[in-house]
Amino acid sequence: MRHLFFLNFILLITLNSCEVDTKLKSPNIIIIYADDLGYGDVSSYKMGKLNTPNIDKIANQGTRFTSGYSSSATCSPSRYALLTGTYPWRNKKAKILTGANLIIDTTEMTLPRMLKKNGYQTGIVGKWHLGLGIDTINYNKKINPGPNEVGFDYSFIMPDTQDRVPTVYIENGNVINLDIEDPISVSFKKNFDGLPTGKENPELLSMMWEHGHNGSIINGIPRIGFMKGGEKAKWEDINMADEFLKRAKNYVNNIKEGPFFLFYTLQQPHVPRTPHPRFVGLSGMGPRGDAIIEADWCIGELFSYLEKNDLLKNSIIILTSDNGPVLNDGYYDNAIEKLGNHTPSGNLRGGKYSLFEAGTRVPFITYWKGKIKPQVSDEIVSQIDFLNSIASLIGSKTRSRDGKELDGVLFNNSGKGRNDLILEAQTKTALRSKNWILIPPYPGPKRNPNTNIESGRSDNFQLYNLNIDISQQDNFAKSNPEKLDEMIKIYQDIIEN
Ligand code: NG6
Ligand code: CA
């Protein structure tokens, strides 16, 4: 009898510990993805003048990576790589999209699909920008394929960017508040008769365009493209942050059982920068700074929500940005005039669209209460590694084409990061290998006349040693031909393989 009791006791303990183990093996995954947030925009990186206390709190209790990269210096390619673990330059369609069709093949393995196969519920709330449909997109019907066809159980998205039409939210393929009496038409070629545009009706604008962005006027803001109808469906720009936050919380709240994946893709500080009035003036840097303060607040709110609902200890939070920073991206909003001595790129050269470091080296933070110990890591990690690393962490055998299993570095304060990584900007590629950077020669302007950001292009090879020259000022291509050859070989091996 005593024997039996003892056996039962052992069984109970084993069952209990199994349960704990599965829970720890399948943590909730929350990726918070900012849009155009720079390496120097986050105060825990100790470079700029902005104050982001909520991001800092997560950074200071987790791993803050100093060499964490997005896959591209622009949005759609970075998002493509994050979700598929495939370099964006392998997919000709993975360029900045405007009203385009879905660029992820619906049969392709994606991070949410891998998680779904392993018992996760998966959702995206925020900016999508990976295209919709396979042909002309009809916003008045269910739109398909989209996020729900590449692995997300739930989606609440802005289709492209805040500066592009249609300015409507789409939930699981359906435009929110669509009125069939007032159908939506969209064109990126020509205006609809009789409707005002930013180009012809500057008197109607509350925000002036500087380059591009002179199509339809919505909420006083001129956009890329033309839109007719859908009055009731149009979003209010100043409420977008609150809307996404509410939907993100609702999504988490509706999960009844099992682990979940939330891809919370913020719209800030991409243009047009429209912080809610309660954030206006807080940064002293105009709308760009205020939008970052607003984003930081949203992140703090989500964090507190997870904490209150006892979800923190079993949730991994990853916080990063899709590409580097830009000041003038097409609207006059005082981003340059009010910058003061803030440095959005930190001590890095370039910015959004650039092959130089600030194009792709971004704030990159991982947090897991009780599991990740506070640390600053100089290991090289990339968003392209999320799929493989998370798969490895939860015991899935699924692997992507270009990702590495960096679960040790990302989630366990252990192991090594990458040796080599291909960086991309506007379809051109460069190599980071250990502490060296190789940029092959590319024709084209050295500085983008619109954004005033250095492209990183040159007629000659560029070779930089980040160990001694983080700001990429000294080109060693001529003085160190051995290193140059070695780097060219590594670069070609990856690109041609
Ligand atoms: C560019 C836009 C820019 C921004 C970018 C996409 C012009 C002149 N410029 O084409 O404002 O919208 O696309 O940014 O229209 S991203 O972060 O989504 O890649
Ligand atoms: Ca972006």
mmCIF file of N, CA, C and O in Angstrom, residues 400-471:
data_model
loop_
_atom_site.group_PDB
_atom_site.id
_atom_site.type_symbol
_atom_site.label_atom_id
_atom_site.label_comp_id
_atom_site.label_asym_id
_atom_site.label_seq_id
_atom_site.Cartn_x
_atom_site.Cartn_y
_atom_site.Cartn_z
ATOM 1 N N SER A 400 14.262 27.321 -42.402
ATOM 2 C CA SER A 400 14.131 28.168 -43.588
ATOM 3 C C SER A 400 15.426 28.109 -44.377
ATOM 4 O O SER A 400 16.417 27.542 -43.931
ATOM 5 N N ARG A 401 15.403 28.754 -45.542
ATOM 6 C CA ARG A 401 16.568 28.676 -46.421
ATOM 7 C C ARG A 401 17.795 29.392 -45.865
ATOM 8 O O ARG A 401 18.911 28.877 -45.902
ATOM 9 N N ASP A 402 17.616 30.593 -45.345
ATOM 10 C CA ASP A 402 18.785 31.408 -45.000
ATOM 11 C C ASP A 402 18.972 31.687 -43.513
ATOM 12 O O ASP A 402 19.940 32.336 -43.125
ATOM 13 N N GLY A 403 18.020 31.247 -42.689
ATOM 14 C CA GLY A 403 18.124 31.546 -41.264
ATOM 15 C C GLY A 403 19.124 30.644 -40.552
ATOM 16 O O GLY A 403 19.547 29.612 -41.070
ATOM 17 N N LYS A 404 19.533 31.073 -39.363
ATOM 18 C CA LYS A 404 20.398 30.249 -38.508
ATOM 19 C C LYS A 404 19.664 29.982 -37.199
ATOM 20 O O LYS A 404 18.786 30.764 -36.803
ATOM 21 N N GLU A 405 20.069 28.906 -36.526
ATOM 22 C CA GLU A 405 19.466 28.602 -35.224
ATOM 23 C C GLU A 405 20.245 29.358 -34.157
ATOM 24 O O GLU A 405 21.258 28.871 -33.666
ATOM 25 N N LEU A 406 19.753 30.515 -33.798
ATOM 26 C CA LEU A 406 20.465 31.337 -32.809
ATOM 27 C C LEU A 406 19.668 31.422 -31.517
ATOM 28 O O LEU A 406 19.713 32.446 -30.813
ATOM 29 N N ASP A 407 18.919 30.369 -31.194
ATOM 30 C CA ASP A 407 18.067 30.446 -29.998
ATOM 31 C C ASP A 407 18.894 30.644 -28.727
ATOM 32 O O ASP A 407 18.446 31.310 -27.795
ATOM 33 N N GLY A 408 20.115 30.108 -28.717
ATOM 34 C CA GLY A 408 20.979 30.319 -27.551
ATOM 35 C C GLY A 408 21.234 31.813 -27.337
ATOM 36 O O GLY A 408 20.998 32.358 -26.270
ATOM 37 N N VAL A 409 21.721 32.454 -28.373
ATOM 38 C CA VAL A 409 22.068 33.879 -28.279
ATOM 39 C C VAL A 409 20.820 34.731 -28.041
ATOM 40 O O VAL A 409 20.834 35.659 -27.227
ATOM 41 N N LEU A 410 19.756 34.398 -28.758
ATOM 42 C CA LEU A 410 18.563 35.253 -28.686
ATOM 43 C C LEU A 410 17.795 35.080 -27.375
ATOM 44 O O LEU A 410 17.289 36.049 -26.828
ATOM 45 N N PHE A 411 17.712 33.834 -26.887
ATOM 46 C CA PHE A 411 16.792 33.595 -25.773
ATOM 47 C C PHE A 411 17.422 32.978 -24.529
ATOM 48 O O PHE A 411 16.734 32.652 -23.582
ATOM 49 N N ASN A 412 18.737 32.778 -24.555
ATOM 50 C CA ASN A 412 19.326 32.044 -23.436
ATOM 51 C C ASN A 412 20.707 32.552 -23.013
ATOM 52 O O ASN A 412 21.459 31.808 -22.376
ATOM 53 N N ASN A 413 21.081 33.728 -23.355
ATOM 54 C CA ASN A 413 22.385 34.295 -22.990
ATOM 55 C C ASN A 413 23.544 33.344 -23.277
ATOM 56 O O ASN A 413 24.520 33.312 -22.538
ATOM 57 N N SER A 414 23.436 32.547 -24.344
ATOM 58 C CA SER A 414 24.520 31.589 -24.571
ATOM 59 C C SER A 414 24.774 31.418 -26.071
ATOM 60 O O SER A 414 23.924 31.749 -26.892
ATOM 61 N N GLY A 415 25.928 30.877 -26.380
ATOM 62 C CA GLY A 415 26.240 30.569 -27.773
ATOM 63 C C GLY A 415 26.722 31.780 -28.559
ATOM 64 O O GLY A 415 26.867 32.884 -28.034
ATOM 65 N N LYS A 416 26.957 31.526 -29.823
ATOM 66 C CA LYS A 416 27.540 32.546 -30.710
ATOM 67 C C LYS A 416 26.501 33.016 -31.728
ATOM 68 O O LYS A 416 25.589 32.277 -32.084
ATOM 69 N N GLY A 417 26.682 34.222 -32.209
ATOM 70 C CA GLY A 417 25.810 34.738 -33.265
ATOM 71 C C GLY A 417 26.332 34.318 -34.628
ATOM 72 O O GLY A 417 27.047 33.333 -34.765
ATOM 73 N N ARG A 418 25.978 35.076 -35.630
ATOM 74 C CA ARG A 418 26.416 34.778 -36.988
ATOM 75 C C ARG A 418 27.867 35.203 -37.211
ATOM 76 O O ARG A 418 28.332 36.151 -36.592
ATOM 77 N N ASN A 419 28.510 34.562 -38.191
ATOM 78 C CA ASN A 419 29.773 35.083 -38.706
ATOM 79 C C ASN A 419 29.494 36.032 -39.854
ATOM 80 O O ASN A 419 30.102 37.085 -39.960
ATOM 81 N N ASP A 420 28.562 35.593 -40.727
ATOM 82 C CA ASP A 420 28.331 36.323 -41.973
ATOM 83 C C ASP A 420 26.855 36.672 -42.133
ATOM 84 O O ASP A 420 25.979 35.887 -41.750
ATOM 85 N N LEU A 421 26.618 37.814 -42.752
ATOM 86 C CA LEU A 421 25.242 38.226 -43.011
ATOM 87 C C LEU A 421 25.219 39.130 -44.237
ATOM 88 O O LEU A 421 26.014 40.063 -44.346
ATOM 89 N N ILE A 422 24.300 38.851 -45.153
ATOM 90 C CA ILE A 422 24.146 39.744 -46.313
ATOM 91 C C ILE A 422 23.146 40.833 -45.943
ATOM 92 O O ILE A 422 22.073 40.544 -45.398
ATOM 93 N N LEU A 423 23.518 42.073 -46.222
ATOM 94 C CA LEU A 423 22.647 43.222 -45.965
ATOM 95 C C LEU A 423 22.113 43.720 -47.307
ATOM 96 O O LEU A 423 22.798 43.604 -48.323
ATOM 97 N N GLU A 424 20.921 44.270 -47.288
ATOM 98 C CA GLU A 424 20.324 44.699 -48.554
ATOM 99 C C GLU A 424 19.756 46.100 -48.441
ATOM 100 O O GLU A 424 19.244 46.492 -47.390
ATOM 101 N N ALA A 425 19.867 46.872 -49.522
ATOM 102 C CA ALA A 425 19.225 48.179 -49.596
ATOM 103 C C ALA A 425 18.836 48.423 -51.041
ATOM 104 O O ALA A 425 19.708 48.418 -51.919
ATOM 105 N N GLN A 426 17.546 48.589 -51.268
ATOM 106 C CA GLN A 426 17.046 48.880 -52.625
ATOM 107 C C GLN A 426 17.616 47.895 -53.651
ATOM 108 O O GLN A 426 18.139 48.326 -54.674
ATOM 109 N N THR A 427 17.541 46.620 -53.330
ATOM 110 C CA THR A 427 17.977 45.476 -54.152
ATOM 111 C C THR A 427 19.501 45.310 -54.283
ATOM 112 O O THR A 427 19.961 44.351 -54.881
ATOM 113 N N LYS A 428 20.278 46.225 -53.743
ATOM 114 C CA LYS A 428 21.746 46.068 -53.767
ATOM 115 C C LYS A 428 22.180 45.407 -52.457
ATOM 116 O O LYS A 428 21.570 45.633 -51.417
ATOM 117 N N THR A 429 23.258 44.618 -52.525
ATOM 118 C CA THR A 429 23.636 43.863 -51.340
ATOM 119 C C THR A 429 25.068 44.158 -50.880
ATOM 120 O O THR A 429 25.924 44.562 -51.674
ATOM 121 N N ALA A 430 25.315 43.937 -49.603
ATOM 122 C CA ALA A 430 26.635 44.111 -48.996
ATOM 123 C C ALA A 430 26.847 42.935 -48.039
ATOM 124 O O ALA A 430 25.916 42.181 -47.757
ATOM 125 N N LEU A 431 28.053 42.792 -47.556
ATOM 126 C CA LEU A 431 28.348 41.684 -46.641
ATOM 127 C C LEU A 431 28.885 42.202 -45.321
ATOM 128 O O LEU A 431 29.789 43.035 -45.294
ATOM 129 N N ARG A 432 28.338 41.677 -44.225
ATOM 130 C CA ARG A 432 29.040 41.818 -42.948
ATOM 131 C C ARG A 432 29.618 40.455 -42.623
ATOM 132 O O ARG A 432 28.887 39.454 -42.597
ATOM 133 N N SER A 433 30.912 40.402 -42.392
ATOM 134 C CA SER A 433 31.545 39.165 -41.971
ATOM 135 C C SER A 433 32.413 39.489 -40.767
ATOM 136 O O SER A 433 33.328 40.310 -40.869
ATOM 137 N N LYS A 434 32.091 38.878 -39.650
ATOM 138 C CA LYS A 434 32.702 39.237 -38.367
ATOM 139 C C LYS A 434 32.644 40.759 -38.213
ATOM 140 O O LYS A 434 31.557 41.320 -38.283
ATOM 141 N N ASN A 435 33.795 41.425 -38.069
ATOM 142 C CA ASN A 435 33.689 42.863 -37.875
ATOM 143 C C ASN A 435 33.981 43.685 -39.121
ATOM 144 O O ASN A 435 34.245 44.879 -39.043
ATOM 145 N N TRP A 436 33.941 42.999 -40.253
ATOM 146 C CA TRP A 436 34.226 43.697 -41.507
ATOM 147 C C TRP A 436 32.963 43.884 -42.346
ATOM 148 O O TRP A 436 32.048 43.060 -42.286
ATOM 149 N N ILE A 437 32.965 44.959 -43.135
ATOM 150 C CA ILE A 437 31.869 45.203 -44.081
ATOM 151 C C ILE A 437 32.445 45.339 -45.476
ATOM 152 O O ILE A 437 33.430 46.069 -45.683
ATOM 153 N N LEU A 438 31.831 44.636 -46.422
ATOM 154 C CA LEU A 438 32.188 44.791 -47.831
ATOM 155 C C LEU A 438 30.983 45.347 -48.584
ATOM 156 O O LEU A 438 29.885 44.784 -48.503
ATOM 157 N N ILE A 439 31.199 46.456 -49.288
ATOM 158 C CA ILE A 439 30.152 46.953 -50.186
ATOM 159 C C ILE A 439 30.707 46.934 -51.605
ATOM 160 O O ILE A 439 31.653 47.665 -51.915
ATOM 161 N N PRO A 440 30.155 46.074 -52.470
ATOM 162 C CA PRO A 440 30.638 46.035 -53.855
ATOM 163 C C PRO A 440 30.303 47.345 -54.577
ATOM 164 O O PRO A 440 29.455 48.099 -54.106
ATOM 165 N N PRO A 441 30.949 47.613 -55.715
ATOM 166 C CA PRO A 441 30.643 48.845 -56.459
ATOM 167 C C PRO A 441 29.240 48.800 -57.060
ATOM 168 O O PRO A 441 28.825 47.755 -57.558
ATOM 169 N N TYR A 442 28.550 49.911 -56.991
ATOM 170 C CA TYR A 442 27.231 50.027 -57.629
ATOM 171 C C TYR A 442 27.124 51.408 -58.255
ATOM 172 O O TYR A 442 27.491 52.401 -57.629
ATOM 173 N N PRO A 443 26.572 51.469 -59.469
ATOM 174 C CA PRO A 443 26.328 52.789 -60.057
ATOM 175 C C PRO A 443 25.168 53.465 -59.330
ATOM 176 O O PRO A 443 24.444 52.813 -58.594
ATOM 177 N N GLY A 444 25.010 54.753 -59.578
ATOM 178 C CA GLY A 444 23.860 55.436 -58.987
ATOM 179 C C GLY A 444 24.295 56.522 -58.041
ATOM 180 O O GLY A 444 25.467 56.614 -57.681
ATOM 181 N N PRO A 445 23.331 57.362 -57.634
ATOM 182 C CA PRO A 445 23.677 58.525 -56.798
ATOM 183 C C PRO A 445 24.218 58.116 -55.435
ATOM 184 O O PRO A 445 23.744 57.147 -54.836
ATOM 185 N N LYS A 446 25.204 58.866 -54.969
ATOM 186 C CA LYS A 446 25.803 58.582 -53.653
ATOM 187 C C LYS A 446 24.898 59.059 -52.528
ATOM 188 O O LYS A 446 24.995 58.611 -51.398
ATOM 189 N N ARG A 447 24.078 60.033 -52.865
ATOM 190 C CA ARG A 447 23.166 60.568 -51.863
ATOM 191 C C ARG A 447 21.791 60.693 -52.507
ATOM 192 O O ARG A 447 21.677 61.167 -53.635
ATOM 193 N N ASN A 448 20.751 60.259 -51.788
ATOM 194 C CA ASN A 448 19.403 60.374 -52.321
ATOM 195 C C ASN A 448 18.951 61.839 -52.229
ATOM 196 O O ASN A 448 18.924 62.409 -51.145
ATOM 197 N N PRO A 449 18.643 62.439 -53.373
ATOM 198 C CA PRO A 449 18.323 63.871 -53.363
ATOM 199 C C PRO A 449 17.047 64.188 -52.559
ATOM 200 O O PRO A 449 16.909 65.301 -52.036
ATOM 201 N N ASN A 450 16.144 63.251 -52.443
ATOM 202 C CA ASN A 450 14.911 63.499 -51.686
ATOM 203 C C ASN A 450 15.118 63.420 -50.185
ATOM 204 O O ASN A 450 14.759 64.311 -49.435
ATOM 205 N N THR A 451 15.728 62.327 -49.746
ATOM 206 C CA THR A 451 15.845 62.093 -48.305
ATOM 207 C C THR A 451 17.158 62.633 -47.744
ATOM 208 O O THR A 451 17.329 62.691 -46.527
ATOM 209 N N ASN A 452 18.091 62.970 -48.635
ATOM 210 C CA ASN A 452 19.412 63.440 -48.242
ATOM 211 C C ASN A 452 20.188 62.383 -47.438
ATOM 212 O O ASN A 452 20.991 62.713 -46.566
ATOM 213 N N ILE A 453 19.919 61.104 -47.729
ATOM 214 C CA ILE A 453 20.634 60.021 -47.039
ATOM 215 C C ILE A 453 21.631 59.392 -48.006
ATOM 216 O O ILE A 453 21.315 59.174 -49.181
ATOM 217 N N GLU A 454 22.828 59.085 -47.503
ATOM 218 C CA GLU A 454 23.844 58.446 -48.344
ATOM 219 C C GLU A 454 23.392 57.033 -48.698
ATOM 220 O O GLU A 454 22.992 56.265 -47.817
ATOM 221 N N SER A 455 23.486 56.701 -49.984
ATOM 222 C CA SER A 455 23.012 55.383 -50.426
ATOM 223 C C SER A 455 24.002 54.274 -50.075
ATOM 224 O O SER A 455 23.623 53.106 -49.997
ATOM 225 N N GLY A 456 25.283 54.646 -49.926
ATOM 226 C CA GLY A 456 26.317 53.623 -49.710
ATOM 227 C C GLY A 456 26.922 53.167 -51.030
ATOM 228 O O GLY A 456 27.827 52.345 -51.062
ATOM 229 N N ARG A 457 26.402 53.684 -52.148
ATOM 230 C CA ARG A 457 26.928 53.258 -53.457
ATOM 231 C C ARG A 457 28.220 54.004 -53.800
ATOM 232 O O ARG A 457 28.412 55.143 -53.374
ATOM 233 N N SER A 458 29.048 53.324 -54.592
ATOM 234 C CA SER A 458 30.308 53.929 -55.020
ATOM 235 C C SER A 458 30.771 53.176 -56.264
ATOM 236 O O SER A 458 30.327 52.045 -56.517
ATOM 237 N N ASP A 459 31.656 53.791 -57.039
ATOM 238 C CA ASP A 459 32.176 53.103 -58.228
ATOM 239 C C ASP A 459 33.213 52.049 -57.840
ATOM 240 O O ASP A 459 33.599 51.218 -58.649
ATOM 241 N N ASN A 460 33.685 52.118 -56.597
ATOM 242 C CA ASN A 460 34.746 51.204 -56.160
ATOM 243 C C ASN A 460 34.290 50.332 -54.996
ATOM 244 O O ASN A 460 33.296 50.650 -54.331
ATOM 245 N N PHE A 461 35.050 49.270 -54.764
ATOM 246 C CA PHE A 461 34.784 48.455 -53.580
ATOM 247 C C PHE A 461 34.986 49.287 -52.316
ATOM 248 O O PHE A 461 35.887 50.134 -52.261
ATOM 249 N N GLN A 462 34.153 49.017 -51.323
ATOM 250 C CA GLN A 462 34.359 49.649 -50.013
ATOM 251 C C GLN A 462 34.547 48.537 -48.971
ATOM 252 O O GLN A 462 33.815 47.546 -48.987
ATOM 253 N N LEU A 463 35.524 48.731 -48.127
ATOM 254 C CA LEU A 463 35.834 47.741 -47.096
ATOM 255 C C LEU A 463 36.026 48.473 -45.768
ATOM 256 O O LEU A 463 36.892 49.349 -45.671
ATOM 257 N N TYR A 464 35.201 48.151 -44.791
ATOM 258 C CA TYR A 464 35.282 48.863 -43.512
ATOM 259 C C TYR A 464 35.525 47.886 -42.366
ATOM 260 O O TYR A 464 35.029 46.761 -42.397
ATOM 261 N N ASN A 465 36.250 48.354 -41.381
ATOM 262 C CA ASN A 465 36.498 47.563 -40.188
ATOM 263 C C ASN A 465 35.726 48.189 -39.020
ATOM 264 O O ASN A 465 36.140 49.210 -38.465
ATOM 265 N N LEU A 466 34.618 47.570 -38.660
ATOM 266 C CA LEU A 466 33.726 48.165 -37.650
ATOM 267 C C LEU A 466 34.353 48.183 -36.257
ATOM 268 O O LEU A 466 33.941 48.958 -35.397
ATOM 269 N N ASN A 467 35.350 47.315 -36.045
ATOM 270 C CA ASN A 467 36.024 47.276 -34.744
ATOM 271 C C ASN A 467 36.678 48.602 -34.399
ATOM 272 O O ASN A 467 36.648 49.047 -33.262
ATOM 273 N N ILE A 468 37.293 49.191 -35.420
ATOM 274 C CA ILE A 468 38.030 50.429 -35.163
ATOM 275 C C ILE A 468 37.351 51.641 -35.789
ATOM 276 O O ILE A 468 37.753 52.774 -35.561
ATOM 277 N N ASP A 469 36.310 51.394 -36.584
ATOM 278 C CA ASP A 469 35.720 52.499 -37.354
ATOM 279 C C ASP A 469 34.221 52.227 -37.558
ATOM 280 O O ASP A 469 33.767 51.938 -38.660
ATOM 281 N N ILE A 470 33.474 52.335 -36.462
ATOM 282 C CA ILE A 470 32.041 52.007 -36.514
ATOM 283 C C ILE A 470 31.283 52.923 -37.477
ATOM 284 O O ILE A 470 30.271 52.543 -38.054
ATOM 285 N N SER A 471 31.800 54.141 -37.687
ATOM 286 C CA SER A 471 31.094 55.098 -38.546
ATOM 287 C C SER A 471 31.484 55.006 -40.018
ATOM 288 O O SER A 471 31.113 55.866 -40.826
#
